[in-house]
GROMACS .gro file of C-alpha atoms in nm:
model
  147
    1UNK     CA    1  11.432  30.765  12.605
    2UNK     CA    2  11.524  30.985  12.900
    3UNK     CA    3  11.869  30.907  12.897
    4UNK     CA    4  11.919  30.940  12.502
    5UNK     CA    5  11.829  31.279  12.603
    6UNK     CA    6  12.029  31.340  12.862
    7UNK     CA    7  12.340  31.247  12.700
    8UNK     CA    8  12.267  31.491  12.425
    9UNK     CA    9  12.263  31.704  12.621
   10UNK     CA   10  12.566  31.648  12.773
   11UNK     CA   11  12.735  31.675  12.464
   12UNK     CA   12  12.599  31.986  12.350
   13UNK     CA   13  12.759  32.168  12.617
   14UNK     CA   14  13.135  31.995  12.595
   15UNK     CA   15  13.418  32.215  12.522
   16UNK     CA   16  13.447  32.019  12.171
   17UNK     CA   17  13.122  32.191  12.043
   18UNK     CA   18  13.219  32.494  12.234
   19UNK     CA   19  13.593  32.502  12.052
   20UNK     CA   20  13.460  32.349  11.703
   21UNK     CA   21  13.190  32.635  11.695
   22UNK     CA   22  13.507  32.916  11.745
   23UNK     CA   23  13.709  32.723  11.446
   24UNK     CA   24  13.400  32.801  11.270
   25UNK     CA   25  13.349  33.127  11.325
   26UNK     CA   26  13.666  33.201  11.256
   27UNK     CA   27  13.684  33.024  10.926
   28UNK     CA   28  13.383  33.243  10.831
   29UNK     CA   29  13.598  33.545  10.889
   30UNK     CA   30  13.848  33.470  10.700
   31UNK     CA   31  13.633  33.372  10.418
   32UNK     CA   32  13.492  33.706  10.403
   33UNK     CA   33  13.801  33.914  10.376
   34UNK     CA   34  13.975  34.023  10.106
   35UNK     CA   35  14.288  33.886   9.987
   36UNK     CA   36  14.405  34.258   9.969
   37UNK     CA   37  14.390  34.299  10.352
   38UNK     CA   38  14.608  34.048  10.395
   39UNK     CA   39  15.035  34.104  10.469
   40UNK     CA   40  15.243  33.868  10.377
   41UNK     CA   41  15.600  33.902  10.391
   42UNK     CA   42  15.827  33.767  10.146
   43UNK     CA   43  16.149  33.601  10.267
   44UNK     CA   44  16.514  33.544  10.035
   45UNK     CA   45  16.760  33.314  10.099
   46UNK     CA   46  17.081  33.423  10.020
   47UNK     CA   47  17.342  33.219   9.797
   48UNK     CA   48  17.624  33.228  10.107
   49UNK     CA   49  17.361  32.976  10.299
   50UNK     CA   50  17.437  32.730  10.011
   51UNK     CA   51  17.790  32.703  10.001
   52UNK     CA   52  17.998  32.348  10.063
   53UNK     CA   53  18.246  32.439  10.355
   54UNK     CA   54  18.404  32.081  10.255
   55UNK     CA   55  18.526  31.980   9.905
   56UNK     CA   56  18.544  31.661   9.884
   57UNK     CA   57  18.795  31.637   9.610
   58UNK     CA   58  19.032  31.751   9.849
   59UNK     CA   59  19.296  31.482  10.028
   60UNK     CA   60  19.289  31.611  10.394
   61UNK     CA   61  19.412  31.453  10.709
   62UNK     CA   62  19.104  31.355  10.876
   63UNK     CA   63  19.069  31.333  11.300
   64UNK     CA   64  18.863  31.136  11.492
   65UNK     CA   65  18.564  31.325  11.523
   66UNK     CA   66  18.485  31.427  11.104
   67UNK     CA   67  18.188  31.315  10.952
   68UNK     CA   68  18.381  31.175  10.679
   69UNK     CA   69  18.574  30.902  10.904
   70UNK     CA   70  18.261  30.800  11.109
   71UNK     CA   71  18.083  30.753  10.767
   72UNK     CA   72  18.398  30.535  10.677
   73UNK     CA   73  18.389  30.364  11.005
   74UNK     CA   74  17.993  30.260  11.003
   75UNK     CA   75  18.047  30.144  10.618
   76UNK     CA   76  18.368  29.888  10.720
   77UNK     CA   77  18.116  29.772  11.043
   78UNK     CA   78  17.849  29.702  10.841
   79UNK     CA   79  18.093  29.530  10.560
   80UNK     CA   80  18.251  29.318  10.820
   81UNK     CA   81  17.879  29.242  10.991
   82UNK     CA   82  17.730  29.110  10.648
   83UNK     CA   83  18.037  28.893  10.637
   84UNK     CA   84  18.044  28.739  10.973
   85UNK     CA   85  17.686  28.721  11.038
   86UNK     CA   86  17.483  28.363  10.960
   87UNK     CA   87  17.305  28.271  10.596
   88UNK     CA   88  17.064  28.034  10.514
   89UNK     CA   89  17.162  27.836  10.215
   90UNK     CA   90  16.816  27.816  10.097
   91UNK     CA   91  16.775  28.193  10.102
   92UNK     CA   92  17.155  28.166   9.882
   93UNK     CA   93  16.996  27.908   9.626
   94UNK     CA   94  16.700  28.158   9.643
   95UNK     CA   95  16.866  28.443   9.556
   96UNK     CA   96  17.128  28.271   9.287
   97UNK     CA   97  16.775  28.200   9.134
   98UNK     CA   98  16.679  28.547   9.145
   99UNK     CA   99  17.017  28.654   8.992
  100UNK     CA  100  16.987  28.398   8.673
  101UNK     CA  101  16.667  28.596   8.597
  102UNK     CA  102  16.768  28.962   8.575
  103UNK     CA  103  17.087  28.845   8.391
  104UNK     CA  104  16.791  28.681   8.170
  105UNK     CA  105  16.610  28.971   8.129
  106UNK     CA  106  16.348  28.893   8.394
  107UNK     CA  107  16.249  29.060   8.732
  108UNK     CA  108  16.242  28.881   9.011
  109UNK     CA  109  15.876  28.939   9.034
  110UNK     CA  110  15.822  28.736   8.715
  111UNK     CA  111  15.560  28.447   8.715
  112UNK     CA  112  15.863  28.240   8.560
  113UNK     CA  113  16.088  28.278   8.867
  114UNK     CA  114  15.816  28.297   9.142
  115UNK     CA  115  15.677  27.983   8.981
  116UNK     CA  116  16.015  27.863   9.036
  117UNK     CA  117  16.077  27.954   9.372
  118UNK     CA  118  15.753  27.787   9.510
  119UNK     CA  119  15.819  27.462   9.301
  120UNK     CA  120  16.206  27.479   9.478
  121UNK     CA  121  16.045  27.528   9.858
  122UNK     CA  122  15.763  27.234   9.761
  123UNK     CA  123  16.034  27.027   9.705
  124UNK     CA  124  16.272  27.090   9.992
  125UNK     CA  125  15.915  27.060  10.200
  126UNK     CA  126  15.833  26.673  10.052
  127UNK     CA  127  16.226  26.591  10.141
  128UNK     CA  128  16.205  26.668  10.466
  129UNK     CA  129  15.873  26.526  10.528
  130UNK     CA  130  15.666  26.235  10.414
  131UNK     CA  131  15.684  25.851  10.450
  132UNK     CA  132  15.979  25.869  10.132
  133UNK     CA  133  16.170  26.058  10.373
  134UNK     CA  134  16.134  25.815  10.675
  135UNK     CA  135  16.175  25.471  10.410
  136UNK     CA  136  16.496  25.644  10.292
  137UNK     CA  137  16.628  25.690  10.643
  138UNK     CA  138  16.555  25.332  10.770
  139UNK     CA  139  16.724  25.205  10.461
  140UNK     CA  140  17.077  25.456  10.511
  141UNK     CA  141  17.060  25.335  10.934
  142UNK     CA  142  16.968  24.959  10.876
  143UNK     CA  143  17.312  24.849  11.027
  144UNK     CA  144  17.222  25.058  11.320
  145UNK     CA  145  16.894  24.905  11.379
  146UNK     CA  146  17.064  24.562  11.417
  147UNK     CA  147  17.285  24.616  11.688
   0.00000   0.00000   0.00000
């Protein structure tokens, strides 16, 4: 009991009591004033902060360092990276799924195609595993077993 005590104590006099009790105090003061008391400034932007310093209709020569040819630059990179970089043919038969849908109508979302999808992975999961998989293997490297 003495130290449940104690450490109320303790926490009575922290600076988080100390600074919560100020917020309060202060929150009743501005509770009690009047909205008329209070300044506030109004501030209006002008219609020259708005204006487009580039049109993009126009055919300039563009350098090095414009926004315009680093923007070109990053979309070509990024063109060239999808292209080059490595795709799982499951995640193509996947999304060919996925296309046959919306041109049906569906979302990809759909019970129809989800049901789909996990029916497609079940599958590829029995080939790849199961005592089918090892009896068709034996049977394809029976010559090889021989030697």
């Amino acid at each position: 009991m003495k130290k449940i005590k104690k450490e109320k104590e303790v926490l009575k006099n922290s600076d988080a009591d100390v600074s919560a009790s100020l917020a309060f105090e202060e929150l009743l003061e501005l509770s009690t004033t009047k909205l008329s008391d209070i300044n506030l400034n109004t501030i209006t932007l002008d219609d020259d902060e708005n204006t487009n310093y580039i049109d993009i209709n126009e055919t300039i020569d563009v350098d090095e360092n414009d926004l315009f040819k680093i923007i070109k630059r990053a979309q070509k990179q990024k063109s060239i990276l999808n292209n080059q970089r490595w795709v799982n043919s499951e995640e193509n038969e996947e999304n060919e799924i996925i296309k046959k849908a919306e041109m049906s109508g569906k979302s990809k979302y759909d019970s129809d195609v989800l049901r789909e999808l996990i029916l497609k992975r079940q599958r590829d999961k029995r080939k790849d595993k199961g005592l089918n998989n090892f009896i068709d293997n034996v049977k394809k490297k029976k010559n090889n077993y021989d030697k």
